Amino acid sequence: MEQNNKLYSIRMRASKNDRHISGAERIVCHNEIQDVSADLITRALTHEIGSPDSIIVTIDTVDAETTHNIITLPFCTVSVSTVKEAHEVASAILEDSGISRKVAERALTILKNGPGEGGTNMRGAIIMDSQTSERLEPDCSRGIRASRMDMTKEARKILMERLAQVGLGKRFKCISESLILASKVVGATETIAELCWSDDPGNVNGYVATKKHGYVRIPHMKEPNLPIGGRVFFVDSDIDLESYISKIEKMTVIVSGVSEVGAEQPLGHILGLSLT
Ligand code: AMP
């Protein structure tokens, strides 16, 4: 390939018996394509769920003219010690951002039971009408995949330093990936909030991200060793669904700045309540 100044989107997905195992992506310069592709393949081959029988790596050019630069949502961790408490906190943050308790609880129940067919994981996210809790994603096992997003090297360095200051340096990889995703998704005008917890058996953490409260990391969103998780994007009732899906899946977003990274704090602080 001829050397040039273009940016490239590299996307990896790995599966076994048609079951999604892992996925990851980057946006890179021409001279980084080979190394980053190799990293993503290594990641596919070493996932804790097991060895894949199919790995697909897609590389295509990104149109620099339609690339958007954004900054991360503000980040903090809320103090919780049980799954019950974690779900109550997630509900409270969603409610404070305009989602009714009934809708928030339905979303939590769907993720708890496994959001895909027969209680499995989905590859992507649920789109949920924030008024009625109706699921709007066209394919309930695939969902929609937030894609074409990355972070600049400078922003990565700053985020790493700030996470280390609050004792989360070791969790940089997993937090940076979900913070990039949440900053893109919640940055879209149509999104009111996002709810997530990991499907990795070894990761019990999740988050709620909203325009009002930023990215609130919530430990204990599920019991240890459970391989079920998912994502819900809460949207306004009157959105243009096709254009929303296209924005989330296709619009290129580069995170080039980092907002505040806060230490662990009680829910009252996050909601701006007096604790007296
Ligand atoms: P993870 O945080 O990678 O364990 O993913 C948790 C769940 O989020 C997965 O089971 C998928 O349902 C969903 N998910 C993962 N990646 C994406 C993505 N890029 N866009 C939308 N949903 C995703």
XYZ file of N, CA and C and ligand atoms in Angstrom:
851
model
N 0.842 -1.202 0.000
C 0.000 0.000 0.000
C 0.882 1.259 0.000
N 0.454 2.248 -0.700
C 1.217 3.495 -0.767
C 1.110 4.251 0.575
N 2.209 4.829 1.037
C 2.197 5.584 2.304
C 1.364 6.849 2.122
N 0.527 7.201 3.069
C -0.256 8.426 2.935
C -0.675 8.936 4.317
N -1.397 10.064 4.332
C -1.792 10.656 5.620
C -3.199 10.267 6.045
N -3.771 9.300 5.365
C -5.155 8.940 5.675
C -5.267 8.211 7.009
N -6.482 8.228 7.549
C -6.765 7.431 8.743
C -7.518 6.173 8.315
N -7.300 5.106 9.097
C -7.940 3.824 8.774
C -8.697 3.295 9.995
N -9.878 2.753 9.733
C -10.636 2.103 10.796
C -10.325 0.605 10.728
N -9.875 0.026 11.865
C -9.612 -1.424 11.924
C -10.585 -2.017 12.933
N -11.374 -2.984 12.479
C -12.371 -3.585 13.379
C -12.182 -5.109 13.401
N -12.151 -5.649 14.622
C -11.969 -7.102 14.768
C -13.189 -7.692 15.456
N -13.672 -8.822 14.930
C -14.654 -9.573 15.727
C -14.360 -11.058 15.649
N -14.517 -11.702 16.807
C -14.190 -13.126 16.898
C -15.404 -13.883 17.391
N -15.623 -15.089 16.824
C -16.778 -15.876 17.255
C -16.443 -17.358 17.282
N -17.290 -18.102 17.979
C -17.147 -19.563 18.016
C -18.542 -20.146 17.864
N -18.706 -21.068 16.919
C -20.028 -21.642 16.620
C -21.069 -20.533 16.443
N -20.686 -19.489 15.725
C -21.557 -18.338 15.456
C -21.885 -17.515 16.696
N -21.223 -17.832 17.816
C -21.455 -17.050 19.035
C -20.356 -16.002 19.171
N -20.764 -14.735 19.389
C -19.801 -13.651 19.512
C -18.913 -13.857 20.744
N -17.586 -13.772 20.568
C -16.679 -13.901 21.716
C -16.079 -12.550 22.089
N -15.541 -11.863 21.091
C -14.946 -10.568 21.421
C -14.912 -9.673 20.191
N -14.806 -8.388 20.451
C -14.714 -7.417 19.367
C -13.940 -6.212 19.870
N -13.213 -5.546 18.992
C -12.491 -4.338 19.389
C -12.151 -3.576 18.120
N -11.842 -2.315 18.284
C -11.504 -1.545 17.089
C -10.616 -0.361 17.397
N -9.942 0.146 16.379
C -9.061 1.303 16.514
C -9.177 2.162 15.246
N -8.732 3.406 15.367
C -8.570 4.246 14.181
C -7.099 4.669 14.165
N -6.404 4.357 13.079
C -4.943 4.515 13.084
C -4.430 5.120 11.785
N -3.153 5.527 11.823
C -2.479 6.000 10.616
C -1.993 4.791 9.820
N -1.582 5.063 8.593
C -1.124 4.017 7.681
C -0.023 3.155 8.306
N 0.977 3.820 8.950
C 2.120 3.052 9.448
C 1.822 2.251 10.716
N 0.600 2.377 11.242
C 0.247 1.615 12.455
C -0.638 0.403 12.134
N -1.065 0.295 10.865
C -2.060 -0.733 10.515
C -1.598 -2.137 10.907
N -0.344 -2.488 10.567
C 0.089 -3.876 10.788
C 0.188 -4.212 12.270
N 0.808 -3.321 13.049
C 0.987 -3.608 14.478
C -0.354 -3.674 15.200
N -1.222 -2.716 14.884
C -2.504 -2.675 15.593
C -3.372 -3.870 15.192
N -3.330 -4.260 13.910
C -4.094 -5.444 13.485
C -3.593 -6.669 14.242
N -2.262 -6.791 14.372
C -1.687 -7.944 15.088
C -2.143 -7.949 16.548
N -2.182 -6.757 17.176
C -2.650 -6.655 18.573
C -4.089 -7.139 18.702
N -4.914 -6.707 17.756
C -6.338 -7.078 17.837
C -6.520 -8.583 17.633
N -5.689 -9.168 16.757
C -5.783 -10.622 16.531
C -5.324 -11.380 17.782
N -4.246 -10.894 18.403
C -3.781 -11.524 19.652
C -4.892 -11.485 20.687
N -5.544 -10.343 20.737
C -6.627 -10.183 21.708
C -7.751 -11.193 21.442
N -8.091 -11.385 20.157
C -9.143 -12.344 19.797
C -8.741 -13.759 20.215
N -7.439 -14.072 20.052
C -6.965 -15.438 20.322
C -6.806 -15.746 21.806
N -6.766 -14.685 22.628
C -6.470 -14.916 24.049
C -7.630 -14.512 24.961
N -8.822 -14.409 24.413
C -9.964 -13.980 25.236
C -10.295 -15.053 26.272
N -10.691 -14.585 27.482
C -10.910 -15.557 28.570
C -12.068 -16.514 28.286
N -13.000 -16.150 27.408
C -14.151 -17.031 27.120
C -13.704 -18.270 26.345
N -12.605 -18.147 25.567
C -12.133 -19.320 24.831
C -11.629 -18.945 23.463
N -11.186 -19.972 22.755
C -10.546 -19.754 21.469
C -11.594 -19.655 20.349
N -11.498 -18.661 19.483
C -12.515 -18.497 18.424
C -12.291 -19.450 17.254
N -13.341 -19.748 16.486
C -13.117 -20.487 15.237
C -13.231 -19.556 14.035
N -13.574 -18.291 14.290
C -13.593 -17.310 13.201
C -13.145 -15.946 13.737
N -12.189 -15.332 13.038
C -11.770 -13.959 13.392
C -11.894 -13.129 12.114
N -12.661 -12.065 12.188
C -12.787 -11.206 11.001
C -12.171 -9.851 11.320
N -11.218 -9.433 10.509
C -10.614 -8.105 10.671
C -10.964 -7.297 9.430
N -11.591 -6.153 9.638
C -11.970 -5.288 8.511
C -11.181 -3.986 8.615
N -10.597 -3.574 7.517
C -9.824 -2.322 7.513
C -10.351 -1.462 6.381
N -10.782 -0.246 6.706
C -11.128 0.665 5.604
C -10.744 2.104 5.919
N -10.687 2.902 4.898
C -10.271 4.298 5.105
C -11.400 5.077 5.761
N -11.006 6.118 6.480
C -11.962 6.988 7.159
C -11.940 8.329 6.452
N -13.100 8.885 6.253
C -13.176 10.190 5.599
C -12.869 11.275 6.641
N -11.671 11.881 6.537
C -11.234 12.865 7.537
C -12.216 14.038 7.628
N -12.860 14.367 6.515
C -13.773 15.534 6.493
C -14.997 15.316 7.377
N -15.389 14.054 7.568
C -16.597 13.807 8.373
C -16.235 13.259 9.756
N -14.972 13.419 10.137
C -14.537 12.939 11.453
C -14.788 14.014 12.518
N -15.383 13.595 13.630
C -15.700 14.552 14.693
C -14.753 14.358 15.867
N -14.248 15.478 16.412
C -13.418 15.411 17.611
C -14.287 15.741 18.814
N -14.188 14.913 19.840
C -14.972 15.170 21.058
C -14.064 15.013 22.281
N -14.605 15.350 23.461
C -13.861 15.057 24.690
C -14.641 13.999 25.484
N -13.982 13.351 26.428
C -14.662 12.296 27.193
C -15.745 12.901 28.084
N -16.700 12.082 28.456
C -17.637 12.473 29.509
C -16.839 12.560 30.815
N -17.244 13.409 31.757
C -16.627 13.368 33.084
C -16.800 11.965 33.664
N -15.806 11.509 34.439
C -15.793 10.123 34.938
C -15.718 10.104 36.455
N -16.474 9.229 37.085
C -16.262 8.950 38.514
C -16.780 7.550 38.831
N -16.494 7.062 40.026
C -17.002 5.753 40.474
C -17.933 5.999 41.643
N -19.060 5.287 41.680
C -19.967 5.420 42.821
C -19.686 4.272 43.806
N -19.795 4.571 45.110
C -19.528 3.521 46.102
C -20.772 2.654 46.285
N -20.623 1.368 46.001
C -21.690 0.391 46.285
C -21.007 -0.899 46.731
N -21.753 -1.761 47.470
C -21.099 -2.999 47.876
C -21.865 -4.273 47.525
N -23.077 -4.150 46.976
C -23.812 -5.361 46.578
C -24.458 -5.123 45.213
N -24.884 -6.218 44.569
C -25.546 -6.102 43.270
C -26.869 -5.340 43.430
N -27.584 -5.631 44.513
C -28.878 -4.959 44.743
C -28.672 -3.439 44.819
N -27.658 -3.055 45.592
C -27.371 -1.631 45.765
C -26.939 -1.008 44.427
N -26.127 -1.766 43.669
C -25.644 -1.259 42.370
C -26.832 -0.974 41.441
N -27.810 -1.880 41.415
C -28.958 -1.678 40.523
C -29.847 -0.528 41.005
N -29.945 -0.364 42.329
C -30.726 0.768 42.853
C -30.059 2.089 42.474
N -28.732 2.104 42.554
C -27.977 3.312 42.204
C -28.123 3.611 40.708
N -28.026 2.561 39.878
C -28.182 2.764 38.425
C -29.557 3.340 38.126
N -30.581 2.790 38.764
C -31.959 3.279 38.578
C -32.080 4.745 38.994
N -31.473 5.068 40.145
C -31.583 6.438 40.667
C -30.921 7.438 39.724
N -29.764 7.074 39.155
C -29.072 8.002 38.236
C -29.894 8.154 36.961
N -30.422 7.039 36.463
C -31.246 7.110 35.246
C -32.486 7.974 35.511
N -33.106 7.768 36.677
C -34.319 8.526 37.011
C -34.013 10.026 37.085
N -32.858 10.355 37.655
C -32.475 11.758 37.785
C -32.154 12.386 36.421
N -32.018 11.530 35.408
C -31.720 12.044 34.061
C -32.958 11.993 33.166
N -34.115 11.693 33.767
C -35.356 11.795 32.999
C -35.948 10.472 32.534
N -35.353 9.343 32.964
C -35.905 8.035 32.593
C -36.782 7.579 33.769
N -38.008 7.115 33.497
C -38.864 6.722 34.623
C -38.310 5.466 35.291
N -38.656 5.294 36.567
C -38.165 4.123 37.311
C -38.604 2.831 36.632
N -39.857 2.854 36.081
C -40.388 1.640 35.444
C -39.507 1.249 34.236
N -39.145 2.256 33.434
C -38.327 1.985 32.236
C -36.930 1.524 32.660
N -36.360 2.191 33.669
C -35.014 1.813 34.143
C -35.025 0.379 34.660
N -36.069 0.034 35.400
C -36.118 -1.320 35.977
C -36.307 -2.378 34.901
N -37.072 -2.031 33.870
C -37.238 -2.995 32.764
C -35.886 -3.247 32.076
N -35.131 -2.160 31.873
C -33.814 -2.305 31.221
C -32.892 -3.185 32.070
N -32.889 -2.943 33.386
C -32.040 -3.749 34.276
C -32.460 -5.221 34.237
N -33.763 -5.476 34.218
C -34.250 -6.865 34.192
C -33.851 -7.549 32.894
N -33.958 -6.829 31.779
C -33.594 -7.432 30.479
C -32.110 -7.822 30.484
N -31.234 -6.932 30.963
C -29.801 -7.262 30.975
C -29.520 -8.416 31.941
N -30.222 -8.405 33.081
C -30.005 -9.462 34.085
C -30.354 -10.842 33.504
N -31.443 -10.889 32.724
C -31.903 -12.176 32.179
C -31.163 -12.587 30.912
N -30.283 -11.721 30.390
C -29.614 -11.995 29.106
C -30.453 -11.363 28.003
N -29.930 -10.305 27.346
C -30.767 -9.512 26.433
C -31.019 -10.154 25.067
N -30.210 -11.180 24.715
C -30.387 -11.816 23.404
C -31.409 -12.937 23.459
N -31.601 -13.592 22.317
C -32.585 -14.686 22.257
C -32.240 -15.791 23.260
N -33.235 -16.256 24.006
C -33.045 -17.358 24.959
C -32.081 -17.022 26.082
N -32.002 -15.751 26.451
C -31.171 -15.353 27.593
C -29.681 -15.309 27.288
N -29.328 -15.131 26.021
C -27.907 -15.052 25.637
C -27.444 -13.587 25.613
N -26.164 -13.384 25.278
C -25.664 -12.024 25.070
C -25.998 -11.564 23.664
N -26.095 -10.255 23.497
C -26.216 -9.689 22.148
C -24.823 -9.291 21.686
N -24.655 -9.093 20.384
C -23.367 -8.560 19.898
C -23.288 -7.066 20.155
N -24.432 -6.400 20.078
C -24.457 -4.948 20.228
C -25.418 -4.526 21.318
N -26.004 -3.341 21.150
C -26.827 -2.757 22.213
C -28.313 -2.739 21.852
N -29.115 -2.723 22.910
C -30.557 -2.476 22.791
C -30.745 -0.968 22.588
N -31.696 -0.582 21.735
C -32.133 0.823 21.724
C -33.492 0.817 22.412
N -33.619 1.582 23.492
C -34.888 1.558 24.240
C -35.562 2.919 24.219
N -36.854 2.914 23.863
C -37.664 4.134 23.926
C -37.764 4.545 25.399
N -37.283 5.742 25.721
C -37.187 6.137 27.127
C -38.548 6.418 27.754
N -39.598 6.511 26.942
C -40.934 6.746 27.501
C -41.691 5.440 27.730
N -41.579 4.522 26.744
C -42.431 3.322 26.777
C -41.665 2.045 27.116
N -40.356 2.078 27.085
C -39.433 0.943 27.257
C -39.484 -0.046 26.086
N -40.133 0.364 24.984
C -40.165 -0.500 23.799
C -38.747 -0.649 23.244
N -38.409 -1.869 22.802
C -37.099 -2.085 22.166
C -37.189 -1.711 20.696
N -36.298 -0.844 20.251
C -36.399 -0.303 18.893
C -35.339 -0.850 17.935
N -34.360 -1.631 18.457
C -33.313 -2.110 17.546
C -33.912 -3.123 16.565
N -33.555 -3.019 15.269
C -34.181 -3.873 14.262
C -33.897 -5.363 14.465
N -32.733 -5.710 15.030
C -32.407 -7.132 15.175
C -32.043 -7.354 16.642
N -32.904 -8.111 17.343
C -32.741 -8.243 18.799
C -31.592 -9.150 19.218
N -30.952 -9.873 18.298
C -29.777 -10.609 18.771
C -28.501 -9.852 18.425
N -28.524 -9.107 17.314
C -27.331 -8.310 16.984
C -27.323 -6.999 17.765
N -28.468 -6.312 17.816
C -28.503 -4.978 18.405
C -27.781 -3.993 17.509
N -27.431 -2.814 18.041
C -26.630 -1.899 17.222
C -25.224 -1.800 17.812
N -24.233 -1.705 16.929
C -22.838 -1.689 17.360
C -22.283 -0.284 17.218
N -21.904 0.333 18.339
C -21.202 1.613 18.259
C -19.833 1.324 17.654
N -19.474 2.074 16.645
C -18.246 1.746 15.924
C -17.582 3.009 15.382
N -16.373 2.825 14.864
C -15.577 3.918 14.282
C -15.299 5.025 15.301
N -14.588 4.632 16.340
C -14.232 5.592 17.397
C -12.884 5.191 17.999
N -12.143 6.188 18.445
C -10.840 5.932 19.077
C -10.440 7.176 19.861
N -9.247 7.127 20.445
C -8.752 8.240 21.268
C -7.335 8.583 20.816
N -6.973 9.863 20.818
C -5.614 10.236 20.411
C -4.592 9.747 21.448
N -3.335 9.652 21.018
C -2.271 9.199 21.943
C -2.160 10.145 23.131
N -2.276 11.475 22.843
C -2.129 12.476 23.908
C -3.252 12.298 24.942
N -4.475 12.115 24.449
C -5.610 11.958 25.372
C -5.483 10.657 26.164
N -4.980 9.583 25.512
C -4.768 8.311 26.211
C -3.826 8.497 27.402
N -2.752 9.274 27.153
C -1.742 9.477 28.193
C -2.362 10.215 29.387
N -3.122 11.258 29.070
C -3.748 12.043 30.154
C -4.747 11.175 30.925
N -5.554 10.396 30.171
C -6.541 9.542 30.848
C -5.838 8.523 31.752
N -4.750 7.947 31.246
C -3.989 6.964 32.029
C -3.516 7.594 33.339
N -2.959 8.833 33.240
C -2.456 9.509 34.451
C -3.597 9.771 35.432
N -4.717 10.244 34.876
C -5.837 10.593 35.787
C -6.451 9.350 36.425
N -6.536 8.259 35.662
C -7.081 7.025 36.255
C -6.129 6.495 37.323
N -4.818 6.610 37.057
C -3.826 6.148 38.052
C -3.984 6.950 39.344
N -4.259 8.252 39.221
C -4.413 9.097 40.422
C -5.582 8.654 41.294
N -6.611 8.030 40.663
C -7.747 7.569 41.486
C -7.698 6.046 41.688
N -6.506 5.463 41.484
C -6.295 4.040 41.793
C -6.837 3.081 40.745
N -7.100 3.591 39.524
C -7.683 2.710 38.499
C -6.756 2.502 37.303
N -5.449 2.776 37.500
C -4.491 2.642 36.397
C -4.510 1.251 35.768
N -4.691 0.223 36.603
C -4.655 -1.153 36.076
C -5.876 -1.465 35.225
N -6.910 -0.678 35.356
C -8.137 -0.941 34.598
C -8.235 -0.039 33.369
N -7.082 0.564 32.995
C -7.091 1.545 31.899
C -7.739 1.017 30.612
N -7.343 -0.194 30.196
C -7.786 -0.694 28.888
C -9.309 -0.780 28.819
N -9.843 -1.439 29.807
C -11.288 -1.678 29.776
C -12.082 -0.380 30.006
N -11.585 0.491 30.923
C -12.300 1.749 31.164
C -12.181 2.668 29.953
N -10.973 2.754 29.356
C -10.822 3.691 28.226
C -11.735 3.273 27.081
N -11.838 1.963 26.828
C -12.689 1.527 25.710
C -14.157 1.876 25.945
N -14.623 1.627 27.175
C -16.046 1.915 27.385
C -16.290 3.416 27.515
N -15.280 4.162 27.993
C -15.458 5.620 28.085
C -15.502 6.256 26.686
N -14.694 5.743 25.769
C -14.730 6.242 24.386
C -16.125 5.958 23.796
N -16.575 4.703 23.993
C -17.886 4.320 23.444
C -19.002 5.191 24.034
N -19.011 5.314 25.366
C -20.079 6.080 26.027
C -20.030 7.554 25.627
N -18.805 8.095 25.438
C -18.696 9.512 25.075
C -19.262 9.735 23.682
N -19.044 8.767 22.785
C -19.637 8.893 21.448
C -21.166 8.754 21.524
N -21.632 7.692 22.204
C -23.076 7.385 22.212
C -23.870 8.470 22.942
N -23.416 8.857 24.134
C -24.162 9.845 24.918
C -23.987 11.244 24.320
N -22.903 11.423 23.553
C -22.698 12.698 22.854
C -23.719 12.911 21.731
N -24.343 11.849 21.247
C -25.350 12.002 20.184
C -26.588 12.666 20.776
N -27.145 13.643 20.057
C -28.305 14.396 20.588
C -29.455 13.480 20.995
N -29.664 12.418 20.240
C -30.839 11.552 20.471
C -30.709 10.701 21.732
N -29.464 10.469 22.223
C -29.284 9.569 23.376
C -29.501 10.316 24.677
N -30.332 9.735 25.546
C -30.526 10.338 26.871
C -29.554 9.706 27.871
N -29.341 8.407 27.743
C -28.489 7.710 28.710
C -28.065 6.364 28.162
N -27.039 5.807 28.809
C -26.608 4.446 28.472
C -26.430 3.666 29.766
N -26.849 2.397 29.731
C -26.643 1.475 30.857
C -25.823 0.313 30.336
N -24.819 -0.121 31.098
C -23.970 -1.223 30.603
C -23.411 -2.040 31.750
N -23.315 -3.344 31.537
C -22.319 -4.119 32.295
C -21.729 -5.185 31.409
N -20.496 -5.559 31.781
C -19.703 -6.435 30.927
C -20.246 -7.860 30.912
N -20.018 -8.530 29.770
C -20.377 -9.956 29.735
C -19.173 -10.837 30.100
N -18.015 -10.238 30.308
C -16.845 -11.022 30.722
C -17.098 -11.591 32.116
N -16.919 -12.916 32.302
C -17.171 -13.505 33.617
C -16.335 -12.849 34.725
N -15.129 -12.383 34.380
C -14.241 -11.833 35.400
C -14.447 -10.347 35.664
N -15.402 -9.734 34.993
C -15.592 -8.290 35.166
C -17.020 -8.005 35.639
N -17.154 -7.589 36.893
C -18.498 -7.367 37.444
C -18.895 -5.885 37.379
N -18.036 -5.076 36.743
C -18.303 -3.633 36.735
C -19.214 -3.229 35.578
N -19.892 -2.137 35.792
C -20.723 -1.569 34.728
C -20.742 -0.059 34.871
N -21.659 0.589 34.195
C -21.777 2.040 34.333
C -23.129 2.527 33.838
N -23.453 3.732 34.294
C -24.537 4.494 33.676
C -23.885 5.767 33.167
N -24.178 6.125 31.925
C -23.631 7.372 31.369
C -24.795 8.248 30.917
N -24.768 9.504 31.337
C -25.833 10.438 30.945
C -25.209 11.802 30.659
N -25.971 12.625 29.939
C -25.459 13.974 29.673
C -25.330 14.748 30.986
N -26.229 14.472 31.933
C -26.239 15.237 33.182
C -25.125 14.819 34.150
N -24.879 13.519 34.281
C -23.938 13.055 35.313
C -22.632 12.516 34.756
N -22.492 12.472 33.432
C -21.279 11.907 32.842
C -21.277 10.391 32.972
N -20.063 9.823 33.018
C -19.883 8.369 33.081
C -19.705 7.991 34.549
N -20.692 7.297 35.103
C -20.588 6.876 36.499
C -20.320 5.367 36.513
N -19.100 5.020 36.909
C -18.717 3.597 36.966
C -19.371 2.970 38.196
N -19.996 1.803 38.002
C -20.710 1.160 39.113
C -20.167 -0.263 39.310
N -19.439 -0.485 40.412
C -18.969 -1.850 40.690
C -20.157 -2.752 41.060
N -19.949 -4.060 41.025
C -20.957 -5.050 41.467
C -22.257 -5.016 40.681
N -22.197 -4.767 39.384
C -23.437 -4.775 38.600
C -23.958 -6.193 38.375
N -23.096 -7.194 38.562
C -23.571 -8.585 38.498
C -22.737 -9.434 39.462
N -23.254 -10.649 39.738
C -22.515 -11.559 40.624
C -21.258 -12.051 39.886
N -20.162 -12.369 40.623
C -18.937 -12.837 39.966
C -19.160 -14.091 39.117
N -18.366 -14.222 38.071
C -18.336 -15.396 37.168
C -19.540 -15.545 36.247
N -20.432 -14.573 36.214
C -21.576 -14.670 35.286
C -21.163 -14.159 33.904
N -21.400 -14.957 32.850
C -20.963 -14.546 31.504
C -22.023 -13.743 30.742
N -22.902 -13.047 31.461
C -23.993 -12.321 30.791
C -23.891 -10.820 31.087
N -24.024 -10.013 30.037
C -24.013 -8.560 30.202
C -24.721 -7.916 29.020
N -24.584 -6.623 28.889
C -25.211 -5.970 27.742
C -25.205 -4.457 27.860
N -25.796 -3.832 26.856
C -25.872 -2.372 26.830
C -27.260 -1.937 26.406
N -27.732 -0.834 27.005
C -29.004 -0.237 26.584
C -28.754 1.231 26.289
N -29.128 1.677 25.082
C -29.072 3.098 24.741
C -30.511 3.622 24.852
N -30.769 4.528 25.802
C -32.110 5.101 25.977
C -32.225 6.324 25.058
N -33.298 6.359 24.273
C -33.446 7.466 23.311
C -34.809 8.127 23.445
N -34.911 9.335 22.861
C -36.202 10.029 22.772
C -37.151 9.206 21.907
N -38.466 9.350 22.179
C -39.482 8.588 21.432
C -39.536 8.959 19.962
N -39.225 10.224 19.666
C -39.493 10.693 18.295
C -38.244 10.716 17.407
N -37.248 9.893 17.712
C -36.022 9.963 16.901
C -36.237 9.362 15.514
N -35.361 9.772 14.593
C -35.290 9.131 13.273
C -34.337 7.941 13.466
N -34.931 6.743 13.573
C -34.164 5.555 13.974
C -33.022 5.242 13.006
N -33.330 5.340 11.716
C -32.314 4.998 10.710
C -31.104 5.934 10.823
N -31.394 7.229 10.976
C -30.280 8.174 11.039
C -29.506 8.001 12.362
N -30.213 7.653 13.441
C -29.532 7.408 14.725
C -28.581 6.207 14.611
N -29.086 5.125 14.033
C -28.253 3.913 13.918
C -27.037 4.206 13.038
N -27.263 4.947 11.977
C -26.149 5.267 11.085
C -25.098 6.115 11.816
N -25.568 7.070 12.611
C -24.634 7.922 13.373
C -23.800 7.081 14.348
N -24.479 6.197 15.095
C -23.774 5.411 16.117
C -22.816 4.392 15.465
N -23.247 3.801 14.352
C -22.426 2.744 13.751
C -21.366 3.281 12.786
N -21.659 4.408 12.124
C -20.780 4.802 11.006
C -20.014 6.116 11.198
N -20.552 7.031 11.999
C -19.877 8.337 12.103
C -18.547 8.172 12.854
N -17.467 8.717 12.283
C -16.155 8.572 12.933
C -15.975 9.618 14.024
N -15.578 9.156 15.192
C -15.375 10.055 16.327
C -14.001 9.787 16.934
N -13.242 10.860 17.104
C -11.940 10.732 17.781
C -12.015 11.526 19.085
N -11.707 10.855 20.187
C -11.680 11.554 21.471
C -10.311 12.195 21.615
N -10.300 13.535 21.672
C -9.005 14.212 21.692
C -8.797 15.013 22.979
N -9.734 14.906 23.912
C -9.565 15.604 25.192
C -10.210 14.799 26.311
N -9.749 15.065 27.549
C -10.224 14.276 28.694
C -10.851 15.208 29.728
N -12.100 14.927 30.093
C -12.750 15.711 31.157
C -12.270 15.204 32.515
N -12.855 15.782 33.527
C -12.487 15.445 34.912
C -12.606 13.934 35.201
N -11.652 13.407 35.965
C -11.720 12.010 36.415
C -11.778 12.046 37.941
N -12.924 11.696 38.499
C -13.118 11.835 39.948
C -12.891 10.529 40.688
N -12.661 10.658 41.979
C -12.466 9.472 42.839
C -13.822 8.847 43.159
N -13.779 7.722 43.881
C -15.018 7.056 44.280
C -15.810 7.969 45.212
N -17.107 8.030 45.027
C -17.930 8.895 45.866
C -19.323 8.308 46.082
N -20.010 8.754 47.144
C -21.355 8.225 47.393
C -22.365 8.778 46.383
N -23.486 8.063 46.229
C -24.504 8.473 45.252
C -24.982 9.904 45.488
N -25.114 10.271 46.766
C -25.604 11.606 47.093
C -24.776 12.704 46.452
N -23.450 12.530 46.416
C -22.572 13.531 45.799
C -22.849 13.632 44.318
N -23.036 12.449 43.695
C -23.235 12.424 42.248
C -24.555 13.108 41.884
N -25.576 12.876 42.696
C -26.873 13.486 42.402
C -26.952 14.938 42.906
N -25.865 15.388 43.561
C -25.833 16.781 44.043
C -26.683 16.984 45.271
N -26.878 15.911 46.067
C -27.714 16.029 47.259
C -26.848 16.321 48.478
N -27.424 17.033 49.443
C -26.718 17.256 50.693
C -26.754 15.949 51.499
N -25.631 15.600 52.092
C -25.587 14.330 52.814
C -25.862 14.488 54.301
N -26.281 15.678 54.720
C -26.531 15.894 56.150
C -27.904 15.337 56.534
P -18.244 -5.683 27.113
O -18.242 -4.437 27.929
O -17.291 -5.664 25.980
O -18.190 -6.921 27.964
O -19.675 -5.697 26.410
C -20.866 -5.872 27.141
C -22.012 -5.957 26.167
O -22.145 -4.711 25.487
C -21.863 -6.997 25.048
O -22.411 -8.229 25.471
C -22.681 -6.413 23.930
O -24.043 -6.745 24.105
C -22.547 -4.914 24.154
N -21.513 -4.300 23.299
C -20.194 -4.617 23.245
N -19.559 -3.828 22.352
C -20.496 -2.999 21.840
C -20.470 -1.971 20.871
N -19.333 -1.632 20.238
N -21.625 -1.317 20.598
C -22.776 -1.645 21.225
N -22.860 -2.613 22.140
C -21.743 -3.285 22.447
